[in-house]
Amino acid sequence: MEGQYNLRNPAVKRLMKEAQELKDPTEQYHAQPLEDNLFEWHFTVRGPPDSDFDGGVYHGRIVLPPEYPMKPPSIILLTPNGRFEVGKKICLSISGHHPETWQPSWSIRTALLAIIGFMPTKGEGAIGSLDYTPDERKALAKKSQDYNCENCGSHMRTALLPCTESGIPSMADVEAKELAKQISFKAETGSAASTAAEPSPAPTPIKIVNQDTQDSDHLLLTENNPEIEAMRETGVDDSSIGPQEPPQSRPNTTSLSPRQRRTQQQRRAQQQARRPISQSYTQVRRPANASQIGSTVLIVILTLALAALIFRRIYMSNEYRFDYEL
């Protein structure tokens, strides 16, 4: 197989190294690439103890992208197990369904241990997940030992080392299991559910004050509210938006004399005259003025050109007639 691939390719170098590390089966897992395809592996995992999958030996495929380890692999189970659909890519935080959570430091060994750790969890409707009853899963676990893979020739009864109680895992296995526990909470729909469960922040009350009428309207508005944008376009001063204050009583205008009312109306008119033009209005008018000026200049140039052409035609016609008379 070494002669079929470029050994300088990062993915090939990484897979060759992992194939050498995983060439010997353990009590919990075993994985090796196919003889004619380095980017397709077949694996075997033992069901986790003290669960509905205890005693089961499950077989599957791992399809790796050419960009591995920068992109995650796709994991497919081939043995009926009652937790993952057979022949369908399963949805895990370490599989191709979640490239955003994949880390290049993870490996095929990590994926195998994560599969073992995820098997007792609930499917919760994720892609490729099943929620069989405990009795059905136990029956499938017992039946899984009779499965034989036609592609790689693995027999489930002899694919893994016999399980012994005195087996002591290596430091690499312990480290990989701890890593699998750290990523297990992101499995399938767990991250989406936790995000949906977070309550949205309460709106911050703010006050809109119209200085033209000296009236205070207390409204509960949040940032980027369309009502605020509309009031800005109509000329309301943005500086009047601030924290909520106690409501103020309206001025009693019924007790004002006619002279005082006229004075108050004049003040309002002066305030409206001093009110600045909104920025949005200025931005809209400027392009229109520029286009009008450009159109006017173009019309003037075309008119002068047409007049010059007509004058030249008349001049040439008179000159020709003068020559003909001579």
XYZ file of C-alpha atoms in Angstrom:
326
model
C 0.000 0.000 0.000
C 2.938 2.362 0.575
C 3.637 2.419 -3.171
C 0.082 3.571 -3.975
C 0.183 6.859 -2.033
C 2.396 9.881 -1.693
C 4.129 9.436 1.640
C 4.718 13.180 1.872
C 0.987 13.849 2.001
C -0.001 14.862 5.583
C -3.121 12.685 5.560
C -1.210 9.636 4.293
C 1.551 10.098 6.876
C -0.993 10.454 9.681
C -3.015 7.392 8.634
C 0.112 5.263 8.220
C 1.156 6.176 11.740
C -2.269 5.412 13.201
C -2.471 2.104 11.338
C 0.839 1.078 12.913
C -0.409 2.061 16.383
C -3.707 0.162 16.004
C -2.417 -2.966 14.265
C -2.760 -5.099 17.412
C -6.309 -5.632 18.725
C -7.161 -4.822 22.334
C -9.984 -5.930 24.591
C -12.093 -2.884 23.736
C -11.394 -2.039 20.074
C -9.473 -2.743 16.877
C -9.285 -0.850 13.574
C -7.298 -1.174 10.363
C -7.581 0.245 6.824
C -8.666 -1.910 3.906
C -5.923 -3.496 1.844
C -6.723 -1.406 -1.255
C -7.928 1.840 0.365
C -6.065 3.709 3.084
C -8.962 6.146 3.550
C -11.535 3.495 4.487
C -11.120 1.646 7.768
C -13.067 -1.170 9.370
C -13.316 -1.233 13.157
C -14.631 -3.469 15.893
C -15.659 -2.268 19.363
C -16.913 -4.074 22.427
C -20.109 -2.898 24.072
C -19.616 -0.976 27.332
C -19.997 -3.081 30.482
C -22.925 -2.619 32.862
C -25.178 -1.499 29.992
C -27.669 -2.935 27.524
C -24.748 -3.530 25.130
C -22.673 -5.611 27.546
C -21.328 -8.677 25.755
C -21.885 -7.264 22.273
C -19.160 -6.915 19.643
C -19.996 -4.375 16.943
C -18.423 -3.802 13.541
C -18.414 -0.681 11.346
C -16.700 1.529 8.786
C -14.765 4.787 9.076
C -14.493 6.862 5.887
C -11.811 9.540 6.105
C -11.653 12.674 3.908
C -8.506 13.574 1.938
C -8.077 16.570 4.290
C -7.791 14.360 7.397
C -6.929 15.223 10.160
C -8.117 18.766 9.424
C -11.626 17.432 8.704
C -13.521 14.743 10.668
C -14.254 11.198 9.496
C -17.657 9.650 8.811
C -18.656 6.697 11.009
C -21.045 3.951 9.867
C -22.155 0.911 11.917
C -22.621 -2.412 10.108
C -23.821 -4.553 13.025
C -27.419 -4.179 14.296
C -27.166 -2.763 17.799
C -30.335 -0.843 18.670
C -28.493 2.463 19.231
C -27.210 3.473 15.766
C -28.818 2.822 12.403
C -27.064 0.273 10.222
C -25.447 1.582 7.029
C -26.068 5.249 7.853
C -23.611 7.954 8.940
C -24.147 8.555 12.621
C -24.315 12.047 14.100
C -21.679 12.631 16.787
C -19.582 15.598 17.790
C -16.526 13.777 16.375
C -18.103 12.755 13.051
C -18.586 14.483 9.719
C -21.960 15.877 10.812
C -20.204 18.331 13.176
C -17.017 19.627 11.511
C -17.169 22.705 13.737
C -16.423 20.638 16.869
C -13.698 18.453 15.363
C -10.113 18.936 16.505
C -7.076 17.740 14.478
C -5.504 16.359 17.660
C -8.225 13.681 17.807
C -7.604 10.359 16.091
C -9.316 7.143 15.058
C -8.554 5.740 18.521
C -10.466 8.661 20.045
C -13.401 8.017 17.723
C -13.554 4.344 18.716
C -13.566 5.120 22.430
C -16.145 7.849 21.889
C -18.450 5.376 20.125
C -18.205 3.052 23.103
C -18.933 5.914 25.473
C -21.892 7.191 23.423
C -23.686 3.854 23.100
C -25.498 3.959 26.505
C -26.690 7.562 25.908
C -30.126 8.508 24.585
C -30.590 9.106 20.873
C -33.038 12.035 21.280
C -33.941 11.974 17.587
C -30.436 12.682 16.263
C -29.423 11.608 12.762
C -28.705 7.878 12.605
C -29.806 7.227 16.215
C -32.201 4.586 17.559
C -33.937 4.123 20.910
C -34.611 0.401 21.167
C -35.853 -1.160 24.384
C -33.278 -2.714 26.767
C -34.484 -6.240 25.949
C -34.077 -5.664 22.206
C -30.573 -4.261 22.680
C -29.518 -7.195 24.855
C -30.802 -9.631 22.243
C -28.882 -7.793 19.492
C -25.742 -7.740 21.654
C -25.827 -11.508 21.994
C -26.518 -11.934 18.275
C -23.701 -9.551 17.265
C -21.043 -12.142 18.135
C -22.079 -14.191 15.105
C -21.504 -11.343 12.631
C -18.787 -11.751 9.988
C -17.643 -8.962 7.644
C -17.311 -9.993 4.002
C -15.159 -6.985 3.027
C -12.384 -7.217 5.605
C -12.905 -10.848 6.703
C -13.270 -10.033 10.430
C -15.069 -12.477 12.707
C -16.584 -10.895 15.797
C -15.743 -13.830 18.060
C -12.015 -13.468 17.315
C -11.689 -9.776 16.328
C -10.836 -8.612 19.888
C -8.799 -10.038 22.725
C -10.744 -11.962 25.345
C -12.074 -9.674 28.044
C -10.330 -10.270 31.383
C -11.005 -8.573 34.696
C -7.290 -8.103 35.374
C -6.683 -6.140 32.188
C -4.937 -2.848 32.950
C -5.377 -0.176 30.250
C -2.345 1.693 29.012
C -1.741 5.384 29.651
C -2.732 6.171 26.057
C -6.067 4.388 26.536
C -6.730 6.274 29.763
C -5.934 9.597 28.102
C -8.177 8.803 25.128
C -11.057 7.802 27.419
C -10.761 11.048 29.334
C -10.833 12.943 26.049
C -13.923 10.990 24.987
C -15.636 12.008 28.227
C -14.820 15.651 27.591
C -16.415 15.651 24.146
C -19.381 13.453 25.057
C -21.496 16.374 26.258
C -21.383 17.833 22.721
C -22.731 14.654 21.172
C -25.611 14.903 18.730
C -28.262 17.462 19.746
C -26.934 18.221 23.241
C -25.353 21.545 22.277
C -28.440 22.706 20.417
C -30.699 21.793 23.335
C -28.550 23.640 25.838
C -28.536 26.717 23.618
C -32.299 26.659 23.271
C -32.733 26.255 27.035
C -30.876 29.467 27.827
C -33.371 32.256 28.576
C -33.172 35.398 26.510
C -32.174 38.562 28.347
C -34.967 40.827 29.525
C -35.473 44.052 27.566
C -33.911 47.165 29.062
C -36.472 49.913 29.651
C -35.600 53.235 28.052
C -37.445 56.522 27.613
C -38.210 58.533 24.487
C -38.525 62.293 25.122
C -39.908 64.573 22.423
C -38.395 68.007 23.010
C -40.736 69.720 20.518
C -43.868 69.097 22.536
C -42.150 68.770 25.957
C -44.121 65.551 26.498
C -42.551 62.415 27.971
C -43.740 59.017 26.728
C -42.362 56.084 28.668
C -41.918 53.059 26.379
C -40.246 49.687 26.888
C -37.922 49.396 23.922
C -34.842 47.320 23.174
C -31.839 48.163 21.047
C -32.288 48.198 17.247
C -36.004 48.821 17.671
C -37.683 49.983 14.434
C -39.679 52.576 16.377
C -36.450 54.291 17.453
C -35.140 54.305 13.873
C -38.423 55.784 12.634
C -38.320 58.559 15.234
C -34.709 59.341 14.288
C -35.689 59.758 10.652
C -38.532 62.118 11.595
C -36.101 64.394 13.421
C -36.280 63.330 17.071
C -33.014 64.033 18.880
C -31.140 60.775 19.636
C -29.619 62.266 22.783
C -33.040 62.190 24.384
C -32.869 58.379 24.613
C -31.635 57.348 28.026
C -32.431 55.413 31.211
C -35.999 55.457 32.447
C -36.900 58.249 34.828
C -39.960 58.837 36.996
C -42.909 60.140 34.958
C -43.437 63.889 34.937
C -46.773 65.585 35.055
C -47.995 67.370 31.938
C -48.092 71.149 32.068
C -51.510 72.594 32.671
C -52.219 74.652 29.532
C -55.827 75.483 30.410
C -54.776 78.179 32.902
C -52.540 80.024 30.400
C -53.624 83.328 28.971
C -53.886 83.875 25.187
C -50.638 85.877 25.224
C -48.787 83.099 27.040
C -50.123 80.536 24.578
C -48.879 82.583 21.591
C -45.458 82.901 23.263
C -45.340 79.130 23.787
C -46.303 78.479 20.142
C -43.554 80.843 18.957
C -40.985 78.959 21.033
C -42.084 75.669 19.535
C -41.776 77.111 16.019
C -38.251 78.349 16.791
C -37.246 74.926 18.124
C -38.574 73.231 14.972
C -36.638 75.704 12.781
C -33.403 74.939 14.677
C -33.974 71.179 14.485
C -31.143 69.562 12.426
C -31.879 67.613 9.307
C -31.578 63.875 9.885
C -28.532 62.087 8.542
C -30.627 59.651 6.510
C -32.311 62.584 4.654
C -28.914 64.092 3.813
C -27.598 60.789 2.561
C -30.598 60.370 0.272
C -30.526 63.907 -1.163
C -26.814 64.055 -1.990
C -26.799 61.303 -4.627
C -29.933 62.821 -6.220
C -28.325 66.286 -6.551
C -25.143 64.823 -8.008
C -27.088 62.843 -10.594
C -29.149 65.900 -11.560
C -26.025 68.015 -12.023
C -24.429 65.312 -14.149
C -27.558 65.018 -16.307
C -27.718 68.796 -16.790
C -24.064 69.002 -17.856
C -24.550 66.125 -20.296
C -27.613 67.786 -21.847
C -25.722 71.071 -22.278
C -22.793 69.318 -23.956
C -25.072 67.413 -26.310
C -26.975 70.598 -27.186
C -23.766 72.491 -28.003
C -22.510 69.588 -30.107
C -25.785 69.451 -32.058
C -25.732 73.237 -32.630
C -22.140 73.063 -33.879
C -23.072 70.251 -36.267
C -26.058 72.185 -37.660
C -23.964 75.349 -38.072
C -21.285 73.393 -39.932
C -23.858 71.851 -42.292
C -25.340 75.262 -43.079
C -21.884 76.765 -43.682
C -20.849 73.967 -46.032
C -24.144 74.209 -47.952
C -23.710 77.958 -48.515
C -20.095 77.521 -49.605
C -21.057 74.839 -52.120
C -23.823 77.004 -53.609
C -21.441 79.958 -53.890
C -18.922 77.850 -55.821
C -21.637 76.563 -58.127
C -22.781 80.077 -59.085
C -19.220 81.060 -59.948
